[in-house]
Amino acid sequence: MEFEEYVSARGQELVRLGFTVSGDYQRAEDLAQIALMQAFRSWRKVRKADDPHHYVRRILVNEYLSMTRRRSFTEAPTADVDPHSTVPDPATGIVDSDDLWHALQELSARERVVLVLRYYQDLDDRTIAELLGIKPSSVRATASRGLATLRKTRQTNRVDERLS
Amino acid sequence: MSNTDLEDELRGTLDRAAASVPQATGLSDRAATGVREARRRSWMISGAAAVAVAAVAVTGFALTGGNTPEQPPVAAGGAPQSTAPTTTAVQPLSAKSVAGTWRATQITGTKALKSARPDDPVLVFKADGTWSGSDGCNGLQGTFTIGQRGEFAATSGPQHMIGCENVPHTGVLQSAKRIAVTEDTLTFAAADGHELARYARAR
């Protein structure tokens, strides 16, 4: 498969994966672009892999995790940035009303990535472990912790709604 | 709510979120542009390599030409008395010449280069023609090409623009048309020759 064919066939899937892990459409496009650029550099090797998409997906999620570890990731924009010049996120409004989606955004980056790979990409724990370079037991523990946090956050939100 | 219910609901939420992502316009185009750019770069590097090989061959021929029957006479002291003008070897520039980490010491129109920033605002050039770094708040990356005589061109990849006292590496790289390199100093100049920025090797 040529690189251009791969991008046409799977590029949008990468943006969707980027959005489900990051919750930010602009960042999702950036992640897809970075993953594609990195894959291109070693495309001869990538195309020989059993599943090139698996390789590119690995780059994307690990790039996202690296990104979240950088100090600048959590930094708030200063007053110098013009809020009117930012590009509106068309996807945010559509999922805005989903409280589970909001609860997902409260999880740690690793918890969110593990849950997305497990429940959106339907990957088994061993594949997720291989993809993230961690042990399957860590995947199970992270997923369990993430699900527990989601359940707790939702219960808290529902109590708050009843009280308000 | 049971775990299975939550898991099912999570699947639904993630599917809806993914489906809500609009078609990424121009993703293929941007990737294709990257492909073309990289191919152009590899052609340029191949061309530069061919020119370098030819230059070495010609220089080598010129230097060894004296060993043929036209070899100059040897003085009593043993040293050959060359009658040909001395050839000064000029080191052609390449991506390798700038490979390493650089820190801005002077950028036209930018003050406070030494201010504290969340990230170390360095610029890293790699011999494979890619560059990366940070402006102090945002990760940066892109590609660059260097001609043998210091012609310079760079592209930059996607980046976030979190505001702070950003060190404008990208602006320098995009404006620069020529570079000059010594062991520890890298100087960028505009097309008209005026100096844009000066960097020192960090490590």
Coordinates of C-alpha atoms in Angstrom, one line a residue:
Chain A
M1 CA 0.0 0.0 0.0
E2 CA 1.3 3.4 -0.9
F3 CA 1.4 6.2 1.7
E4 CA -1.1 8.3 -0.2
E5 CA -3.5 5.3 -0.4
Y6 CA -3.2 4.8 3.3
V7 CA -3.9 8.4 4.1
S8 CA -7.0 8.4 1.9
A9 CA -8.3 5.2 3.5
R10 CA -7.5 5.7 7.1
G11 CA -6.7 9.3 7.7
Q12 CA -10.1 10.2 9.0
E13 CA -10.1 7.3 11.4
L14 CA -6.9 8.7 12.8
V15 CA -8.6 12.1 13.4
R16 CA -11.5 10.3 15.1
L17 CA -9.1 8.4 17.3
G18 CA -7.3 11.7 18.1
F19 CA -10.6 13.3 19.0
T20 CA -11.7 10.5 21.3
V21 CA -8.5 10.5 23.3
S22 CA -8.0 14.3 23.4
G23 CA -11.5 15.7 23.3
D24 CA -10.3 18.5 21.1
Y25 CA -10.8 18.6 17.4
Q26 CA -7.9 20.9 16.5
R27 CA -5.6 18.7 18.6
A28 CA -7.0 15.6 16.9
E29 CA -6.0 16.9 13.5
D30 CA -2.6 17.8 14.8
L31 CA -2.1 14.3 16.3
A32 CA -3.2 12.7 13.0
Q33 CA -0.9 14.9 11.0
I34 CA 2.1 14.2 13.3
A35 CA 1.4 10.5 13.3
L36 CA 1.3 10.5 9.5
M37 CA 4.4 12.6 9.1
Q38 CA 6.3 10.2 11.4
A39 CA 4.9 7.1 9.6
F40 CA 6.0 8.6 6.3
R41 CA 9.6 8.9 7.4
S42 CA 9.8 5.1 7.8
W43 CA 7.1 4.1 5.4
R44 CA 9.1 1.3 3.8
K45 CA 9.2 -0.4 7.2
V46 CA 5.6 0.5 8.1
R47 CA 4.1 -0.9 4.9
K48 CA 5.8 -4.2 5.5
A49 CA 4.1 -4.5 8.9
D50 CA 1.1 -6.9 9.1
D51 CA -1.1 -4.0 10.0
P52 CA 0.3 -0.5 9.1
H53 CA -2.7 1.1 10.7
H54 CA -1.7 -0.5 14.0
Y55 CA 1.7 1.1 13.7
V56 CA 0.4 4.6 12.9
R57 CA -2.2 4.3 15.7
R58 CA 0.6 3.5 18.1
I59 CA 2.5 6.7 17.1
L60 CA -0.7 8.7 17.6
V61 CA -1.6 7.6 21.1
N62 CA 2.0 7.7 22.3
E63 CA 2.4 11.2 20.8
Y64 CA -0.7 12.2 22.7
L65 CA 0.6 10.8 26.0
S66 CA 4.0 12.5 25.4
M67 CA 2.1 15.8 24.6
T68 CA 0.2 15.6 27.9
R69 CA 3.4 15.1 29.8
R70 CA 4.8 18.4 28.5
R71 CA 4.4 21.3 30.9
S72 CA 3.1 23.6 28.2
F73 CA 0.1 21.2 27.6
T74 CA -1.8 22.3 30.7
E75 CA -0.8 26.0 30.4
A76 CA -3.6 28.4 30.1
P77 CA -3.4 30.9 27.2
T78 CA -2.5 34.4 28.2
A79 CA -4.4 37.6 27.5
D80 CA -2.2 38.1 24.4
V81 CA -4.1 35.4 22.6
D82 CA -7.2 36.7 20.8
P83 CA -10.1 34.4 21.7
H84 CA -12.0 35.5 18.6
S85 CA -9.3 34.3 16.3
T86 CA -9.5 30.7 17.6
V87 CA -11.2 28.2 15.3
P88 CA -14.5 26.9 16.6
D89 CA -14.6 23.3 17.4
P90 CA -17.5 21.8 15.3
A91 CA -17.4 18.5 17.1
T92 CA -17.6 19.8 20.6
G93 CA -21.2 21.1 20.4
I94 CA -22.5 17.7 19.2
V95 CA -21.2 15.8 22.1
D96 CA -21.6 18.6 24.6
S97 CA -24.8 17.3 26.1
D98 CA -23.3 13.8 26.9
D99 CA -22.4 13.8 30.6
L100 CA -20.3 10.6 30.2
W101 CA -18.2 12.4 27.6
H102 CA -17.6 15.2 30.1
A103 CA -16.7 12.6 32.8
L104 CA -14.2 11.1 30.4
Q105 CA -12.4 14.4 30.1
E106 CA -11.8 14.3 33.9
L107 CA -9.8 11.1 33.7
S108 CA -6.0 11.1 33.4
A109 CA -4.7 10.9 29.8
R110 CA -3.5 7.3 30.2
E111 CA -6.9 6.2 31.7
R112 CA -8.7 7.8 28.8
V113 CA -6.4 6.3 26.2
V114 CA -6.8 2.8 27.6
L115 CA -10.6 3.2 27.7
V116 CA -10.7 4.5 24.2
L117 CA -8.6 1.7 22.9
R118 CA -10.6 -0.9 24.7
Y119 CA -14.2 0.4 24.1
Y120 CA -13.9 2.5 20.9
Q121 CA -11.1 0.6 19.0
D122 CA -12.2 -2.8 20.5
L123 CA -8.7 -3.9 21.2
D124 CA -7.9 -6.6 23.8
D125 CA -5.8 -5.8 26.8
R126 CA -2.7 -7.6 25.5
T127 CA -2.8 -5.5 22.3
I128 CA -3.3 -2.3 24.2
A129 CA -0.4 -3.2 26.5
E130 CA 1.9 -3.8 23.5
L131 CA 0.7 -0.6 21.9
L132 CA 1.5 1.5 25.0
G133 CA 4.6 -0.4 26.1
I134 CA 3.1 -1.5 29.4
K135 CA 2.1 -4.8 31.0
P136 CA -1.4 -6.2 30.4
S137 CA -2.0 -6.1 34.2
S138 CA -1.3 -2.4 34.1
V139 CA -3.9 -2.0 31.3
R140 CA -6.5 -3.9 33.4
A141 CA -5.7 -1.8 36.5
T142 CA -5.9 1.5 34.5
A143 CA -9.1 0.5 32.9
S144 CA -10.7 -0.5 36.2
R145 CA -9.6 2.7 37.8
G146 CA -10.9 4.8 34.9
L147 CA -14.3 3.0 35.0
A148 CA -14.6 3.5 38.7
T149 CA -13.8 7.2 38.4
L150 CA -16.4 7.5 35.6
R151 CA -19.1 5.8 37.7
K152 CA -18.3 8.0 40.7
T153 CA -18.3 11.2 38.7
R154 CA -21.6 10.4 37.2
Q155 CA -23.2 9.6 40.5
T156 CA -21.9 12.8 41.9
N157 CA -23.2 14.8 39.0
R158 CA -26.7 13.2 39.3
V159 CA -26.8 14.0 43.0
D160 CA -25.8 17.6 42.2
E161 CA -28.6 17.8 39.6
R162 CA -31.2 16.5 42.1
L163 CA -30.1 19.0 44.7
S164 CA -30.1 22.0 42.3
Chain B
M1 CA -25.3 0.8 37.3
S2 CA -23.5 -2.4 36.5
N3 CA -20.1 -2.4 34.9
T4 CA -21.6 -3.9 31.7
D5 CA -24.1 -1.1 31.5
L6 CA -21.4 1.5 31.9
E7 CA -19.2 -0.2 29.4
D8 CA -22.1 -0.3 26.8
E9 CA -22.9 3.3 27.5
L10 CA -19.2 4.2 27.1
R11 CA -19.0 2.4 23.7
G12 CA -22.0 4.4 22.6
T13 CA -20.6 7.7 23.8
L14 CA -17.3 7.1 22.1
D15 CA -18.9 6.1 18.9
R16 CA -21.1 9.2 18.9
A17 CA -18.1 11.4 19.7
A18 CA -16.1 9.8 16.8
A19 CA -19.0 10.1 14.4
S20 CA -19.4 13.8 15.3
V21 CA -15.9 14.6 14.0
P22 CA -16.4 16.4 10.7
Q23 CA -14.5 15.2 7.7
A24 CA -11.0 16.5 8.0
T25 CA -10.7 18.7 4.9
G26 CA -7.4 18.5 3.1
L27 CA -5.9 15.8 5.3
S28 CA -4.8 13.9 2.2
D29 CA -3.6 17.1 0.5
R30 CA -1.6 18.1 3.5
A31 CA -0.1 14.6 3.8
A32 CA 0.6 14.6 0.1
T33 CA 2.3 18.0 0.4
G34 CA 4.4 16.6 3.1
V35 CA 5.3 13.7 0.8
R36 CA 6.2 16.0 -2.1
E37 CA 8.2 18.2 0.2
A38 CA 10.1 15.2 1.6
R39 CA 10.7 13.9 -1.9
R40 CA 11.9 17.2 -3.1
R41 CA 14.3 17.3 -0.1
S42 CA 15.6 13.9 -0.8
W43 CA 16.2 14.9 -4.4
M44 CA 18.0 18.0 -3.3
I45 CA 20.1 16.0 -0.8
S46 CA 20.9 13.5 -3.6
G47 CA 21.8 16.3 -5.9
A48 CA 24.0 18.0 -3.3
A49 CA 25.7 14.7 -2.6
A50 CA 26.4 14.2 -6.3
V51 CA 27.8 17.7 -6.5
A52 CA 29.9 17.1 -3.4
V53 CA 31.2 13.8 -4.8
A54 CA 32.1 15.5 -8.1
A55 CA 33.8 18.3 -6.3
V56 CA 35.9 15.9 -4.2
A57 CA 36.7 13.9 -7.4
V58 CA 37.8 17.1 -9.2
T59 CA 39.8 18.4 -6.3
G60 CA 41.4 15.0 -5.8
F61 CA 42.3 14.9 -9.5
A62 CA 43.8 18.4 -9.3
L63 CA 45.9 17.5 -6.2
T64 CA 47.1 14.1 -7.5
G65 CA 47.8 15.4 -11.0
G66 CA 51.2 16.6 -9.8
N67 CA 52.3 13.0 -9.2
T68 CA 52.3 12.3 -12.9
P69 CA 55.3 13.0 -15.2
E70 CA 54.7 16.7 -14.6
Q71 CA 55.6 16.4 -10.9
P72 CA 57.5 19.5 -9.7
P73 CA 61.2 19.2 -8.9
V74 CA 62.1 18.2 -5.4
A75 CA 64.3 20.6 -3.6
A76 CA 67.4 19.6 -1.8
G77 CA 65.6 19.7 1.5
G78 CA 63.2 17.1 0.2
A79 CA 60.0 19.3 0.1
P80 CA 58.4 19.5 -3.3
Q81 CA 58.4 23.0 -4.8
S82 CA 54.9 23.4 -6.0
T83 CA 54.4 25.9 -8.8
A84 CA 50.6 25.6 -8.8
P85 CA 48.5 27.9 -6.7
T86 CA 47.4 26.5 -3.3
T87 CA 43.9 25.1 -3.4
T88 CA 41.9 26.0 -0.3
A89 CA 39.3 23.3 0.6
V90 CA 36.0 24.9 1.4
Q91 CA 33.8 22.7 3.5
P92 CA 30.4 22.4 1.8
L93 CA 27.4 22.9 4.1
S94 CA 24.8 20.3 4.7
A95 CA 22.2 19.3 7.2
K96 CA 25.0 17.6 9.1
S97 CA 26.8 20.9 9.6
V98 CA 24.1 22.2 11.8
A99 CA 23.0 19.0 13.5
G100 CA 22.7 19.5 17.2
T101 CA 21.0 21.7 19.7
W102 CA 21.1 25.5 19.4
R103 CA 20.0 28.3 21.7
A104 CA 19.2 31.8 20.4
T105 CA 21.6 34.5 21.6
Q106 CA 20.2 37.3 19.4
I107 CA 17.1 37.6 17.3
T108 CA 16.3 40.9 15.5
G109 CA 13.4 42.6 17.2
T110 CA 13.2 40.1 20.1
K111 CA 14.2 41.0 23.6
A112 CA 14.3 39.0 26.8
L113 CA 15.6 35.8 25.2
K114 CA 16.8 34.8 28.7
S115 CA 13.4 35.1 30.4
A116 CA 12.1 32.0 32.2
R117 CA 9.7 29.9 30.2
P118 CA 7.9 26.6 30.8
D119 CA 10.0 24.8 28.3
D120 CA 13.7 25.2 27.3
P121 CA 13.4 27.3 24.1
V122 CA 16.0 25.4 22.0
L123 CA 16.2 24.5 18.4
V124 CA 17.3 21.0 17.4
F125 CA 18.5 20.3 13.9
K126 CA 18.9 16.7 12.8
A127 CA 21.1 15.4 10.0
D128 CA 18.0 13.8 8.3
G129 CA 16.7 17.3 7.4
T130 CA 14.2 17.7 10.2
W131 CA 14.1 20.2 13.0
S132 CA 12.3 20.4 16.3
G133 CA 12.4 22.4 19.4
S134 CA 10.3 24.7 21.6
D135 CA 9.5 28.4 21.6
G136 CA 9.3 28.2 25.3
C137 CA 5.6 27.2 25.4
N138 CA 4.9 25.2 22.3
G139 CA 6.6 22.2 20.7
L140 CA 7.8 23.0 17.2
Q141 CA 8.9 20.9 14.3
G142 CA 9.5 21.0 10.6
T143 CA 11.9 20.2 7.8
F144 CA 14.8 22.2 6.4
T145 CA 17.3 22.1 3.5
I146 CA 20.8 23.6 3.3
G147 CA 22.6 24.2 0.0
Q148 CA 26.4 23.7 -0.1
R149 CA 27.0 27.4 -0.1
G150 CA 24.6 28.1 2.8
E151 CA 21.3 28.5 1.0
F152 CA 18.6 27.7 3.6
A153 CA 14.9 26.9 3.4
A154 CA 12.6 25.6 6.2
T155 CA 9.0 24.5 6.6
S156 CA 7.2 24.2 9.8
G157 CA 4.7 21.5 10.8
P158 CA 1.4 22.0 12.8
Q159 CA 1.8 23.6 16.1
H160 CA -0.2 25.0 19.0
M161 CA 0.1 28.7 19.7
I162 CA 0.0 29.0 23.5
G163 CA 0.9 32.6 24.3
C164 CA 3.9 33.5 26.4
E165 CA 7.2 35.2 25.7
N166 CA 7.6 32.9 22.7
V167 CA 11.0 32.7 21.1
P168 CA 10.2 33.2 17.4
H169 CA 12.3 30.3 16.0
T170 CA 9.7 29.6 13.4
G171 CA 9.7 33.2 12.1
V172 CA 13.5 33.1 11.9
L173 CA 13.6 29.8 10.0
Q174 CA 10.9 30.9 7.6
S175 CA 12.5 34.2 6.9
A176 CA 16.1 32.9 6.6
K177 CA 17.5 32.4 3.2
R178 CA 21.1 31.9 4.1
I179 CA 23.1 30.5 7.0
A180 CA 26.6 30.6 8.2
V181 CA 28.1 28.0 10.6
T182 CA 31.1 28.0 12.7
E183 CA 31.8 25.4 15.3
D184 CA 29.7 27.0 18.0
T185 CA 27.7 29.7 16.2
L186 CA 24.9 29.6 13.7
T187 CA 23.9 32.7 11.9
F188 CA 20.7 33.2 9.9
A189 CA 20.4 35.9 7.3
A190 CA 17.6 37.2 5.1
A191 CA 17.7 37.2 1.3
D192 CA 19.3 40.7 1.3
G193 CA 22.0 39.5 3.5
H194 CA 21.1 41.2 6.8
E195 CA 21.5 39.1 9.9
L196 CA 18.2 37.8 11.4
A197 CA 19.4 35.8 14.3
R198 CA 22.4 34.3 15.9
Y199 CA 22.4 31.0 17.8
A200 CA 25.0 29.3 20.0
R201 CA 25.5 25.5 20.2
A202 CA 23.8 24.3 23.4
R203 CA 25.3 20.8 23.8

